[in-house]
Coordinates of C-alpha atoms in Angstrom, one line a residue:
F20 CA 5.1 8.8 17.2
Q21 CA 2.9 7.1 19.9
P22 CA 3.5 3.3 20.2
I23 CA 0.4 1.2 20.4
E24 CA 0.0 -1.1 23.3
R25 CA -0.4 -4.7 22.2
E26 CA -3.5 -5.1 24.3
A27 CA -5.2 -2.2 22.4
L28 CA -4.9 -4.0 19.1
P29 CA -7.7 -6.2 17.7
A30 CA -7.4 -9.8 18.9
G31 CA -6.1 -11.2 15.6
W32 CA -3.4 -8.5 15.2
R33 CA -2.0 -9.4 18.7
E34 CA -1.0 -12.8 17.2
G35 CA 1.1 -11.2 14.5
Y36 CA 4.9 -10.6 14.6
G37 CA 7.5 -8.8 12.7
I38 CA 11.0 -9.6 11.3
L39 CA 13.7 -7.3 10.1
T40 CA 16.1 -9.1 7.7
M41 CA 18.8 -8.4 5.2
A42 CA 18.2 -9.6 1.6
D43 CA 20.5 -12.5 2.2
S44 CA 18.1 -13.9 4.9
L45 CA 20.1 -12.7 7.9
V46 CA 17.6 -12.1 10.7
A47 CA 18.5 -8.8 12.4
A48 CA 15.5 -8.2 14.6
K49 CA 12.4 -9.9 15.8
S50 CA 9.3 -8.5 17.5
S51 CA 6.4 -10.3 19.3
L52 CA 7.4 -13.8 18.1
P53 CA 5.3 -16.6 19.4
T54 CA 6.6 -18.1 22.6
N55 CA 6.3 -21.8 21.7
L56 CA 10.0 -22.3 21.0
P57 CA 13.2 -21.9 23.0
P58 CA 15.0 -18.6 22.2
D59 CA 17.9 -20.2 20.4
K60 CA 15.5 -21.9 17.9
Y61 CA 13.9 -18.8 16.5
T62 CA 16.7 -17.9 14.1
I63 CA 16.8 -21.5 12.8
V64 CA 13.1 -21.6 12.1
L65 CA 13.0 -18.1 10.5
S66 CA 16.0 -18.8 8.3
A67 CA 14.5 -22.0 7.1
F68 CA 11.2 -20.2 6.4
L69 CA 12.9 -17.3 4.5
S70 CA 14.9 -19.7 2.4
Q71 CA 11.7 -21.6 1.1
A72 CA 11.5 -21.2 -2.7
D73 CA 8.2 -19.3 -2.8
I74 CA 9.2 -16.9 0.0
A75 CA 12.7 -16.3 -1.5
A76 CA 11.2 -15.6 -4.9
V77 CA 8.9 -13.0 -3.6
R78 CA 11.6 -11.4 -1.5
E79 CA 13.9 -11.1 -4.5
N80 CA 11.3 -9.0 -6.4
I81 CA 10.6 -6.5 -3.7
T82 CA 11.8 -3.0 -4.5
N83 CA 11.7 0.3 -2.6
Q84 CA 8.5 1.3 -4.4
S85 CA 6.5 -2.0 -4.1
G86 CA 5.9 -4.5 -1.4
A87 CA 4.4 -7.9 -1.7
F88 CA 2.4 -10.4 0.3
V89 CA 2.3 -14.1 0.5
V90 CA -0.2 -16.5 2.2
S91 CA 1.7 -19.4 3.6
S92 CA 1.7 -21.7 6.7
D93 CA 3.2 -20.0 9.8
P94 CA 6.7 -21.2 10.5
F95 CA 5.9 -21.4 14.2
N96 CA 2.6 -23.2 13.8
A97 CA 2.2 -25.3 10.6
D98 CA -1.5 -25.7 11.3
T99 CA -2.1 -21.9 11.0
S100 CA -2.2 -20.0 7.7
S101 CA -0.7 -16.5 7.8
V102 CA -0.3 -13.5 5.6
F103 CA 3.3 -12.2 5.3
L104 CA 3.6 -8.6 4.2
M105 CA 7.0 -7.9 2.8
N106 CA 8.5 -4.4 2.2
Q107 CA 12.0 -3.1 1.3
L108 CA 13.1 -0.3 3.6
P109 CA 14.0 2.7 1.3
G110 CA 17.6 3.2 0.5
S111 CA 18.8 0.0 2.3
N112 CA 19.1 -3.7 1.9
W113 CA 16.8 -4.3 4.8
Q114 CA 13.4 -6.0 4.5
L115 CA 10.6 -5.8 6.9
I116 CA 8.3 -8.8 7.1
T117 CA 5.1 -8.7 9.0
A118 CA 3.1 -11.9 9.7
L119 CA -0.6 -11.8 10.5
P120 CA -3.0 -14.7 10.9
A121 CA -5.0 -15.1 7.7
S122 CA -8.2 -14.9 9.8
V123 CA -7.5 -11.2 10.5
L124 CA -8.0 -10.4 6.8
Q125 CA -10.7 -12.9 6.1
N126 CA -13.2 -12.1 8.9
P127 CA -13.6 -8.4 8.0
L128 CA -14.1 -9.3 4.3
E129 CA -16.8 -11.8 5.2
R130 CA -18.6 -9.3 7.4
S131 CA -18.4 -6.6 4.7
I132 CA -19.8 -9.0 2.1
V133 CA -22.8 -9.7 4.3
Q134 CA -23.2 -6.0 5.1
M135 CA -23.1 -5.2 1.3
A136 CA -25.7 -7.9 0.6
V137 CA -28.0 -6.6 3.3
V138 CA -27.7 -3.0 2.2
G139 CA -28.2 -4.1 -1.4
L140 CA -31.3 -6.1 -0.7
L141 CA -32.8 -3.2 1.4
G142 CA -31.9 -0.8 -1.4
M143 CA -33.6 -2.9 -4.0
G144 CA -36.6 -3.4 -1.8
L145 CA -36.9 0.4 -1.3
L146 CA -36.4 1.0 -5.0
G147 CA -39.1 -1.6 -5.8
W148 CA -41.5 0.0 -3.4
I149 CA -40.9 3.5 -4.9
V150 CA -41.4 2.2 -8.5
Y151 CA -44.5 0.4 -7.4
A152 CA -46.0 3.5 -5.8
Y153 CA -45.0 5.8 -8.7
V154 CA -46.4 3.5 -11.3
G155 CA -49.6 3.0 -9.3
R156 CA -50.1 6.7 -8.9
T157 CA -49.2 7.8 -12.4
I158 CA -50.3 4.9 -14.6
S159 CA -52.4 2.2 -12.9
T160 CA -54.9 4.5 -11.1
P161 CA -55.6 6.8 -14.1
L162 CA -56.0 3.8 -16.4
K163 CA -58.5 2.2 -14.0
D164 CA -60.5 5.5 -13.8
L165 CA -60.4 5.9 -17.7
R166 CA -61.6 2.3 -18.1
A167 CA -64.5 3.0 -15.7
A168 CA -65.3 6.1 -17.8
A169 CA -65.2 4.1 -21.0
Q170 CA -67.5 1.5 -19.6
G171 CA -69.9 4.2 -18.4
I172 CA -69.9 5.8 -21.8
G173 CA -70.4 2.3 -23.4
S174 CA -73.4 1.7 -21.2
G175 CA -75.0 4.9 -22.3
E176 CA -74.2 7.4 -19.5
M177 CA -73.1 10.4 -21.6
R178 CA -72.6 12.8 -18.6
Y179 CA -69.6 10.9 -17.2
M180 CA -66.9 13.3 -16.0
I181 CA -63.5 12.3 -17.3
G182 CA -60.4 13.5 -15.4
Y183 CA -56.7 13.6 -16.3
Q184 CA -57.4 15.7 -19.5
E185 CA -54.8 18.3 -18.3
Q186 CA -51.9 15.8 -18.4
Q187 CA -49.5 16.2 -21.3
D188 CA -48.8 12.5 -21.7
E189 CA -50.5 9.4 -23.1
I190 CA -53.0 9.3 -20.2
G191 CA -54.0 12.9 -21.0
S192 CA -54.4 12.0 -24.7
L193 CA -56.6 9.0 -23.9
A194 CA -58.7 11.1 -21.5
R195 CA -59.2 13.8 -24.1
A196 CA -60.2 11.2 -26.7
L197 CA -62.8 9.7 -24.3
E198 CA -64.1 13.2 -23.6
D199 CA -64.4 13.9 -27.4
M200 CA -66.2 10.6 -27.8

């Protein structure tokens, strides 16, 4: 196991922190907590946060097989929204709670939506161009040539050469009918 240096993490992840607690809200360990409080106040703030009704309800339903997450205001900065990932450590009564700024999860999602939209638009443009080229080559051009042949025959030119007779589709059928005419 190689520990990751805090400076090597993406900027938003550096602002996160972790808490190891017992199910009864006893804080056992803290890691990378914000430094805006005196050391003796951290336990008080964390205990108050963990005893909030919505946080406590989520923590009660965590099992060894499933974790949960909650989006809530950060207990150390009420103006910041954070995502709290909560997991039960297997075979114990310990819970690991990881807090990350909500912006860490939102920014990649916004970028991926824009990327998907750009790729989708480029793909639709390419598909449209391929369909346009295919329809032009296989339908529009032969129909224009057969129309010119029909107009030539209609004006009395009986030696008009009609192409596309070898095709085994509707264009070929029309070309053979014009040739018979």
